[in-house]
């Protein structure tokens, strides 16, 4: 595995690979790697000749008062995991390498970014769209792998790639979960032992909602209420939102049909966790 900290070195390696007709897979992350990240990397390795993982904790996508300074980091473990799984290039740029100061340009995706995460974290998606645009330009034509765990982000990134005509194919990958259903997340590290036990209420509520949909319920309001009530059984949880939407446009729906998605966010002490499900599939 080659460890790279400079954009110019990425250009050199990947231009050379593409000149030899090799396909390139890109897996952007903020590090503190877990099985969810590794599943994206494995998919990229399966589908491409060269896989580049990136680790960059992007300050632009954190709002004032969020967890930028405490965001968990462990570069040594990340390097070892990347090496073990077979990453070809690991790109870990410094803040200065990514952003010349001050930053005058940002990328904004309309519409998809105003609800849910966008309502709770108003500057978040511009930060994501800007850094993803930069990573796409640094990498060049490739397949790129994003998790369905961040469903709204996946829609934003797919739309951005299409709208700006990037020669990038965005591939969505399923959410990897612990055995009790909790989605793997770097932010799970913030949970106390007790909060960790309560956190399974998120996936449990989404699974119960999916079962109700699969048994014929179509009213989004009924499904929402079921989830709100289930989450209320856990006193340690502060629910942020539960939304039933059309999965690609993210528009609210009143009746559930194919393509629907249920998304939620909740706080457990210091940790703000998100999850979502296709109610016709459920939590698997
Ligand atoms: P992050 O490091 O949190 O920015 O995540 C980097 C990528 O990993 C994003 O595309 C996430 O959606 C994806 N990811 C995070 N957690 C999971 C998970 N549990 N299963 C699958 N993908 C995930």
mmCIF file of C-alpha atoms and ligand atoms in Angstrom:
data_model
loop_
_atom_site.group_PDB
_atom_site.id
_atom_site.type_symbol
_atom_site.label_atom_id
_atom_site.label_comp_id
_atom_site.label_asym_id
_atom_site.label_seq_id
_atom_site.Cartn_x
_atom_site.Cartn_y
_atom_site.Cartn_z
ATOM 1 C CA UNK A 1 0.000 0.000 0.000
ATOM 2 C CA UNK A 2 1.272 3.452 -0.901
ATOM 3 C CA UNK A 3 0.663 6.227 1.646
ATOM 4 C CA UNK A 4 0.074 9.600 -0.019
ATOM 5 C CA UNK A 5 -0.356 13.055 1.474
ATOM 6 C CA UNK A 6 -0.059 15.231 -1.667
ATOM 7 C CA UNK A 7 -2.660 15.793 -4.409
ATOM 8 C CA UNK A 8 0.054 15.838 -7.069
ATOM 9 C CA UNK A 9 1.103 12.323 -6.121
ATOM 10 C CA UNK A 10 -2.506 11.114 -6.438
ATOM 11 C CA UNK A 11 -2.698 12.620 -9.946
ATOM 12 C CA UNK A 12 0.551 10.944 -10.918
ATOM 13 C CA UNK A 13 -0.474 7.455 -9.662
ATOM 14 C CA UNK A 14 -4.032 7.498 -10.962
ATOM 15 C CA UNK A 15 -3.322 9.128 -14.342
ATOM 16 C CA UNK A 16 -0.738 6.422 -14.913
ATOM 17 C CA UNK A 17 -3.219 3.689 -13.894
ATOM 18 C CA UNK A 18 -5.936 5.046 -16.200
ATOM 19 C CA UNK A 19 -3.428 5.320 -19.063
ATOM 20 C CA UNK A 20 -2.964 1.559 -18.653
ATOM 21 C CA UNK A 21 -6.769 1.172 -18.844
ATOM 22 C CA UNK A 22 -7.021 0.307 -15.167
ATOM 23 C CA UNK A 23 -10.262 1.146 -13.382
ATOM 24 C CA UNK A 24 -10.078 3.258 -10.232
ATOM 25 C CA UNK A 25 -12.233 2.942 -7.101
ATOM 26 C CA UNK A 26 -12.432 5.786 -4.570
ATOM 27 C CA UNK A 27 -13.625 5.383 -0.949
ATOM 28 C CA UNK A 28 -13.789 8.726 0.895
ATOM 29 C CA UNK A 29 -13.880 8.537 4.712
ATOM 30 C CA UNK A 30 -13.201 10.597 7.811
ATOM 31 C CA UNK A 31 -11.173 7.736 9.293
ATOM 32 C CA UNK A 32 -11.528 5.846 12.583
ATOM 33 C CA UNK A 33 -12.315 2.961 10.283
ATOM 34 C CA UNK A 34 -14.794 0.223 11.142
ATOM 35 C CA UNK A 35 -16.519 -2.639 9.339
ATOM 36 C CA UNK A 36 -18.827 -0.256 7.478
ATOM 37 C CA UNK A 37 -15.891 1.552 5.855
ATOM 38 C CA UNK A 38 -14.131 -1.751 5.196
ATOM 39 C CA UNK A 39 -17.215 -3.087 3.367
ATOM 40 C CA UNK A 40 -17.002 -0.126 0.942
ATOM 41 C CA UNK A 41 -13.291 -0.744 0.436
ATOM 42 C CA UNK A 42 -13.858 -4.464 -0.196
ATOM 43 C CA UNK A 43 -16.551 -3.666 -2.757
ATOM 44 C CA UNK A 44 -14.199 -1.235 -4.491
ATOM 45 C CA UNK A 45 -11.379 -3.788 -4.528
ATOM 46 C CA UNK A 46 -13.748 -6.372 -6.039
ATOM 47 C CA UNK A 47 -14.898 -4.007 -8.785
ATOM 48 C CA UNK A 48 -11.729 -2.048 -9.665
ATOM 49 C CA UNK A 49 -8.076 -2.545 -10.537
ATOM 50 C CA UNK A 50 -6.868 0.190 -8.157
ATOM 51 C CA UNK A 51 -8.562 1.269 -4.926
ATOM 52 C CA UNK A 52 -7.799 4.544 -3.195
ATOM 53 C CA UNK A 53 -9.188 5.173 0.291
ATOM 54 C CA UNK A 54 -9.049 8.691 1.684
ATOM 55 C CA UNK A 55 -9.033 9.889 5.276
ATOM 56 C CA UNK A 56 -9.822 13.537 5.899
ATOM 57 C CA UNK A 57 -11.823 14.991 8.773
ATOM 58 C CA UNK A 58 -13.419 17.813 6.839
ATOM 59 C CA UNK A 59 -13.934 20.899 9.019
ATOM 60 C CA UNK A 60 -16.369 22.450 6.517
ATOM 61 C CA UNK A 61 -19.024 19.859 7.272
ATOM 62 C CA UNK A 62 -19.004 20.480 11.033
ATOM 63 C CA UNK A 63 -21.004 23.391 12.419
ATOM 64 C CA UNK A 64 -19.890 25.571 15.308
ATOM 65 C CA UNK A 65 -20.330 23.597 18.519
ATOM 66 C CA UNK A 66 -20.235 20.199 16.811
ATOM 67 C CA UNK A 67 -17.645 17.500 17.498
ATOM 68 C CA UNK A 68 -14.834 18.514 15.095
ATOM 69 C CA UNK A 69 -12.142 18.726 17.803
ATOM 70 C CA UNK A 70 -13.234 15.538 19.565
ATOM 71 C CA UNK A 71 -13.968 13.515 16.401
ATOM 72 C CA UNK A 72 -12.291 10.118 17.015
ATOM 73 C CA UNK A 73 -9.018 9.534 15.153
ATOM 74 C CA UNK A 74 -6.579 6.606 14.983
ATOM 75 C CA UNK A 75 -4.392 6.839 11.911
ATOM 76 C CA UNK A 76 -2.191 3.925 12.950
ATOM 77 C CA UNK A 77 -5.140 1.523 13.149
ATOM 78 C CA UNK A 78 -6.649 2.974 9.944
ATOM 79 C CA UNK A 79 -3.377 2.360 8.065
ATOM 80 C CA UNK A 80 -3.170 -1.211 9.350
ATOM 81 C CA UNK A 81 -6.775 -1.957 8.380
ATOM 82 C CA UNK A 82 -6.318 -0.498 4.902
ATOM 83 C CA UNK A 83 -3.122 -2.452 4.390
ATOM 84 C CA UNK A 84 -4.749 -5.693 5.617
ATOM 85 C CA UNK A 85 -7.782 -5.407 3.347
ATOM 86 C CA UNK A 86 -5.682 -4.607 0.266
ATOM 87 C CA UNK A 87 -6.036 -0.848 -0.362
ATOM 88 C CA UNK A 88 -3.573 0.249 -3.070
ATOM 89 C CA UNK A 89 -3.368 3.960 -2.211
ATOM 90 C CA UNK A 90 -4.228 5.645 1.084
ATOM 91 C CA UNK A 91 -4.584 9.408 0.637
ATOM 92 C CA UNK A 92 -4.407 11.363 3.894
ATOM 93 C CA UNK A 93 -4.068 15.069 3.050
ATOM 94 C CA UNK A 94 -3.380 17.766 5.633
ATOM 95 C CA UNK A 95 -5.828 20.619 6.129
ATOM 96 C CA UNK A 96 -3.467 22.931 4.187
ATOM 97 C CA UNK A 97 -3.207 20.463 1.308
ATOM 98 C CA UNK A 98 -7.018 20.400 0.959
ATOM 99 C CA UNK A 99 -7.886 24.062 1.623
ATOM 100 C CA UNK A 100 -5.871 27.084 0.725
ATOM 101 C CA UNK A 101 -6.956 29.832 3.100
ATOM 102 C CA UNK A 102 -9.415 31.502 2.955
ATOM 103 C CA UNK A 103 -11.840 29.282 1.012
ATOM 104 C CA UNK A 104 -13.888 31.392 -1.442
ATOM 105 C CA UNK A 105 -15.708 28.627 -3.284
ATOM 106 C CA UNK A 106 -18.267 26.183 -2.010
ATOM 107 C CA UNK A 107 -20.632 23.732 -3.667
ATOM 108 C CA UNK A 108 -24.311 23.809 -2.780
ATOM 109 C CA UNK A 109 -26.897 21.196 -3.755
ATOM 110 C CA UNK A 110 -30.446 22.597 -3.589
ATOM 111 C CA UNK A 111 -33.582 20.945 -2.413
ATOM 112 C CA UNK A 112 -32.189 17.649 -1.126
ATOM 113 C CA UNK A 113 -30.279 19.515 1.580
ATOM 114 C CA UNK A 114 -33.014 21.497 3.311
ATOM 115 C CA UNK A 115 -34.705 18.717 5.294
ATOM 116 C CA UNK A 116 -33.575 16.233 7.958
ATOM 117 C CA UNK A 117 -29.773 16.494 8.404
ATOM 118 C CA UNK A 118 -29.853 19.773 6.493
ATOM 119 C CA UNK A 119 -32.423 21.265 8.862
ATOM 120 C CA UNK A 120 -30.544 20.155 11.974
ATOM 121 C CA UNK A 121 -27.093 20.980 10.528
ATOM 122 C CA UNK A 122 -27.606 23.868 8.051
ATOM 123 C CA UNK A 123 -24.032 24.120 6.725
ATOM 124 C CA UNK A 124 -23.315 20.382 6.744
ATOM 125 C CA UNK A 125 -24.129 19.426 3.168
ATOM 126 C CA UNK A 126 -22.306 22.371 1.578
ATOM 127 C CA UNK A 127 -19.259 21.158 3.466
ATOM 128 C CA UNK A 128 -19.804 17.596 2.240
ATOM 129 C CA UNK A 129 -20.508 18.683 -1.365
ATOM 130 C CA UNK A 130 -17.415 20.910 -1.423
ATOM 131 C CA UNK A 131 -14.997 18.291 -0.113
ATOM 132 C CA UNK A 132 -16.501 15.551 -2.293
ATOM 133 C CA UNK A 133 -16.152 17.787 -5.362
ATOM 134 C CA UNK A 134 -12.506 18.354 -4.486
ATOM 135 C CA UNK A 135 -11.891 14.630 -3.959
ATOM 136 C CA UNK A 136 -13.602 13.850 -7.280
ATOM 137 C CA UNK A 137 -11.375 16.361 -9.061
ATOM 138 C CA UNK A 138 -8.242 15.140 -7.300
ATOM 139 C CA UNK A 139 -9.082 11.515 -8.169
ATOM 140 C CA UNK A 140 -10.439 11.915 -11.711
ATOM 141 C CA UNK A 141 -12.762 9.429 -13.460
ATOM 142 C CA UNK A 142 -13.568 6.543 -11.132
ATOM 143 C CA UNK A 143 -16.187 4.488 -9.343
ATOM 144 C CA UNK A 144 -16.814 5.839 -5.857
ATOM 145 C CA UNK A 145 -18.390 4.029 -2.935
ATOM 146 C CA UNK A 146 -20.709 5.628 -0.362
ATOM 147 C CA UNK A 147 -22.744 4.017 2.417
ATOM 148 C CA UNK A 148 -26.524 3.869 2.517
ATOM 149 C CA UNK A 149 -26.074 4.463 6.247
ATOM 150 C CA UNK A 150 -25.845 8.177 5.300
ATOM 151 C CA UNK A 151 -28.805 7.955 2.926
ATOM 152 C CA UNK A 152 -29.379 11.688 2.502
ATOM 153 C CA UNK A 153 -25.651 12.202 1.831
ATOM 154 C CA UNK A 154 -25.739 9.412 -0.775
ATOM 155 C CA UNK A 155 -28.576 11.205 -2.619
ATOM 156 C CA UNK A 156 -26.748 14.548 -2.390
ATOM 157 C CA UNK A 157 -23.496 13.072 -3.729
ATOM 158 C CA UNK A 158 -25.217 11.141 -6.562
ATOM 159 C CA UNK A 159 -27.079 14.298 -7.598
ATOM 160 C CA UNK A 160 -23.952 16.438 -7.426
ATOM 161 C CA UNK A 161 -22.007 13.985 -9.606
ATOM 162 C CA UNK A 162 -24.803 13.977 -12.199
ATOM 163 C CA UNK A 163 -25.549 17.737 -12.133
ATOM 164 C CA UNK A 164 -21.891 18.740 -12.478
ATOM 165 C CA UNK A 165 -21.156 16.065 -15.122
ATOM 166 C CA UNK A 166 -18.380 14.410 -13.180
ATOM 167 C CA UNK A 167 -17.028 11.300 -14.854
ATOM 168 C CA UNK A 168 -17.741 9.507 -11.633
ATOM 169 C CA UNK A 169 -20.019 6.553 -10.967
ATOM 170 C CA UNK A 170 -21.490 6.736 -7.454
ATOM 171 C CA UNK A 171 -22.198 3.314 -5.942
ATOM 172 C CA UNK A 172 -24.404 3.001 -2.823
ATOM 173 C CA UNK A 173 -23.497 0.173 -0.429
ATOM 174 C CA UNK A 174 -25.633 -1.458 2.295
ATOM 175 C CA UNK A 175 -25.390 -0.507 5.959
ATOM 176 C CA UNK A 176 -23.247 -2.787 8.115
ATOM 177 C CA UNK A 177 -24.679 -3.355 11.601
ATOM 178 C CA UNK A 178 -23.759 -4.810 14.971
ATOM 179 C CA UNK A 179 -25.600 -7.996 15.952
ATOM 180 C CA UNK A 180 -28.233 -5.977 17.900
ATOM 181 C CA UNK A 181 -28.954 -3.908 14.784
ATOM 182 C CA UNK A 182 -27.057 -0.704 15.659
ATOM 183 C CA UNK A 183 -25.398 0.664 12.511
ATOM 184 C CA UNK A 184 -21.598 0.806 12.764
ATOM 185 C CA UNK A 185 -20.465 4.409 13.107
ATOM 186 C CA UNK A 186 -17.302 6.192 14.236
ATOM 187 C CA UNK A 187 -19.558 8.247 16.523
ATOM 188 C CA UNK A 188 -20.638 5.105 18.432
ATOM 189 C CA UNK A 189 -17.320 5.615 20.252
ATOM 190 C CA UNK A 190 -19.007 8.458 22.174
ATOM 191 C CA UNK A 191 -21.639 6.135 23.704
ATOM 192 C CA UNK A 192 -21.368 5.113 27.358
ATOM 193 C CA UNK A 193 -22.051 1.424 28.073
ATOM 194 C CA UNK A 194 -25.645 2.233 29.024
ATOM 195 C CA UNK A 195 -26.228 4.454 25.995
ATOM 196 C CA UNK A 196 -24.767 1.740 23.764
ATOM 197 C CA UNK A 197 -27.425 -0.682 25.042
ATOM 198 C CA UNK A 198 -30.235 1.851 24.470
ATOM 199 C CA UNK A 199 -28.959 2.755 20.999
ATOM 200 C CA UNK A 200 -30.372 -0.426 19.469
ATOM 201 C CA UNK A 201 -33.803 1.198 19.824
ATOM 202 C CA UNK A 202 -33.139 3.045 16.535
ATOM 203 C CA UNK A 203 -32.813 -0.041 14.339
ATOM 204 C CA UNK A 204 -35.465 -1.865 16.393
ATOM 205 C CA UNK A 205 -37.995 0.886 15.738
ATOM 206 C CA UNK A 206 -37.141 0.889 12.013
ATOM 207 C CA UNK A 207 -37.520 -2.888 11.892
ATOM 208 C CA UNK A 208 -40.931 -2.750 13.636
ATOM 209 C CA UNK A 209 -42.016 -0.046 11.195
ATOM 210 C CA UNK A 210 -40.850 -2.200 8.270
ATOM 211 C CA UNK A 211 -42.830 -5.168 9.561
ATOM 212 C CA UNK A 212 -45.952 -3.006 9.793
ATOM 213 C CA UNK A 213 -45.448 -1.782 6.209
ATOM 214 C CA UNK A 214 -44.890 -5.343 5.019
ATOM 215 C CA UNK A 215 -48.130 -6.385 6.712
ATOM 216 C CA UNK A 216 -50.003 -3.777 4.661
ATOM 217 C CA UNK A 217 -49.878 -0.435 6.503
ATOM 218 C CA UNK A 218 -49.365 2.412 4.038
ATOM 219 C CA UNK A 219 -50.002 5.552 6.120
ATOM 220 C CA UNK A 220 -46.764 7.407 6.841
ATOM 221 C CA UNK A 221 -48.357 9.054 9.894
ATOM 222 C CA UNK A 222 -49.042 5.644 11.481
ATOM 223 C CA UNK A 223 -45.497 4.510 10.790
ATOM 224 C CA UNK A 224 -44.034 7.714 12.224
ATOM 225 C CA UNK A 225 -46.107 7.360 15.392
ATOM 226 C CA UNK A 226 -44.990 3.770 15.853
ATOM 227 C CA UNK A 227 -41.336 4.831 15.657
ATOM 228 C CA UNK A 228 -41.772 7.860 17.927
ATOM 229 C CA UNK A 229 -43.543 5.676 20.532
ATOM 230 C CA UNK A 230 -40.921 2.935 20.340
ATOM 231 C CA UNK A 231 -38.086 5.426 20.775
ATOM 232 C CA UNK A 232 -39.914 7.055 23.701
ATOM 233 C CA UNK A 233 -39.561 3.763 25.601
ATOM 234 C CA UNK A 234 -35.863 4.606 25.988
ATOM 235 C CA UNK A 235 -35.487 7.524 28.415
ATOM 236 C CA UNK A 236 -31.838 8.203 27.395
ATOM 237 C CA UNK A 237 -32.758 9.148 23.831
ATOM 238 C CA UNK A 238 -33.656 12.581 22.468
ATOM 239 C CA UNK A 239 -35.270 12.136 19.064
ATOM 240 C CA UNK A 240 -34.333 14.765 16.457
ATOM 241 C CA UNK A 241 -36.491 13.668 13.504
ATOM 242 C CA UNK A 242 -38.314 10.747 11.900
ATOM 243 C CA UNK A 243 -39.228 11.266 8.236
ATOM 244 C CA UNK A 244 -40.977 9.083 5.695
ATOM 245 C CA UNK A 245 -39.843 10.178 2.230
ATOM 246 C CA UNK A 246 -39.505 9.172 -1.389
ATOM 247 C CA UNK A 247 -36.012 7.695 -1.337
ATOM 248 C CA UNK A 248 -34.396 9.598 -4.208
ATOM 249 C CA UNK A 249 -36.094 13.009 -4.152
ATOM 250 C CA UNK A 250 -36.334 12.921 -0.331
ATOM 251 C CA UNK A 251 -39.768 14.584 -0.608
ATOM 252 C CA UNK A 252 -42.197 13.832 2.248
ATOM 253 C CA UNK A 253 -44.905 11.300 1.430
ATOM 254 C CA UNK A 254 -48.188 10.544 3.176
ATOM 255 C CA UNK A 255 -48.612 7.068 1.702
ATOM 256 C CA UNK A 256 -45.829 4.507 1.565
ATOM 257 C CA UNK A 257 -45.076 2.737 -1.697
ATOM 258 C CA UNK A 258 -42.080 1.206 -3.471
ATOM 259 C CA UNK A 259 -39.033 3.488 -3.248
ATOM 260 C CA UNK A 260 -40.030 4.882 0.149
ATOM 261 C CA UNK A 261 -37.382 5.381 2.820
ATOM 262 C CA UNK A 262 -37.699 6.019 6.550
ATOM 263 C CA UNK A 263 -34.925 8.127 8.095
ATOM 264 C CA UNK A 264 -34.280 9.215 11.653
ATOM 265 C CA UNK A 265 -31.750 10.946 13.889
ATOM 266 C CA UNK A 266 -31.455 10.925 17.674
ATOM 267 C CA UNK A 267 -29.067 12.008 20.416
ATOM 268 C CA UNK A 268 -27.728 9.709 23.096
ATOM 269 C CA UNK A 269 -25.706 11.918 25.440
ATOM 270 C CA UNK A 270 -22.796 13.270 23.333
ATOM 271 C CA UNK A 271 -23.530 11.024 20.355
ATOM 272 C CA UNK A 272 -25.880 12.068 17.553
ATOM 273 C CA UNK A 273 -26.740 8.956 15.552
ATOM 274 C CA UNK A 274 -28.639 8.495 12.288
ATOM 275 C CA UNK A 275 -30.207 5.472 10.641
ATOM 276 C CA UNK A 276 -32.633 4.638 7.834
ATOM 277 C CA UNK A 277 -34.386 1.745 6.165
ATOM 278 C CA UNK A 278 -36.186 0.621 3.042
ATOM 279 C CA UNK A 279 -39.383 -0.540 4.751
ATOM 280 C CA UNK A 280 -39.934 -3.273 2.169
ATOM 281 C CA UNK A 281 -36.566 -4.781 3.026
ATOM 282 C CA UNK A 282 -36.230 -4.002 6.748
ATOM 283 C CA UNK A 283 -33.099 -4.120 8.873
ATOM 284 C CA UNK A 284 -31.016 -7.084 7.765
HETATM 285 P P1 LIG B 1 -17.524 8.663 7.450
HETATM 286 O O1 LIG B 1 -16.124 8.268 7.779
HETATM 287 O O2 LIG B 1 -18.470 8.578 8.602
HETATM 288 O O3 LIG B 1 -17.602 9.972 6.692
HETATM 289 O O4 LIG B 1 -18.056 7.557 6.426
HETATM 290 C C1 LIG B 1 -17.373 7.297 5.226
HETATM 291 C C2 LIG B 1 -18.235 6.422 4.369
HETATM 292 O O5 LIG B 1 -18.532 5.200 5.050
HETATM 293 C C3 LIG B 1 -19.595 7.069 4.021
HETATM 294 O O6 LIG B 1 -19.905 6.776 2.658
HETATM 295 C C4 LIG B 1 -20.532 6.376 4.966
HETATM 296 O O7 LIG B 1 -21.868 6.333 4.501
HETATM 297 C C5 LIG B 1 -19.929 4.980 5.017
HETATM 298 N N1 LIG B 1 -20.375 4.275 6.227
HETATM 299 C C6 LIG B 1 -20.330 4.718 7.500
HETATM 300 N N2 LIG B 1 -20.885 3.817 8.331
HETATM 301 C C7 LIG B 1 -21.288 2.772 7.564
HETATM 302 C C8 LIG B 1 -21.938 1.526 7.836
HETATM 303 N N3 LIG B 1 -22.277 1.172 9.085
HETATM 304 N N4 LIG B 1 -22.194 0.703 6.803
HETATM 305 C C9 LIG B 1 -21.848 1.061 5.530
HETATM 306 N N5 LIG B 1 -21.242 2.227 5.208
HETATM 307 C C10 LIG B 1 -20.960 3.068 6.211
#
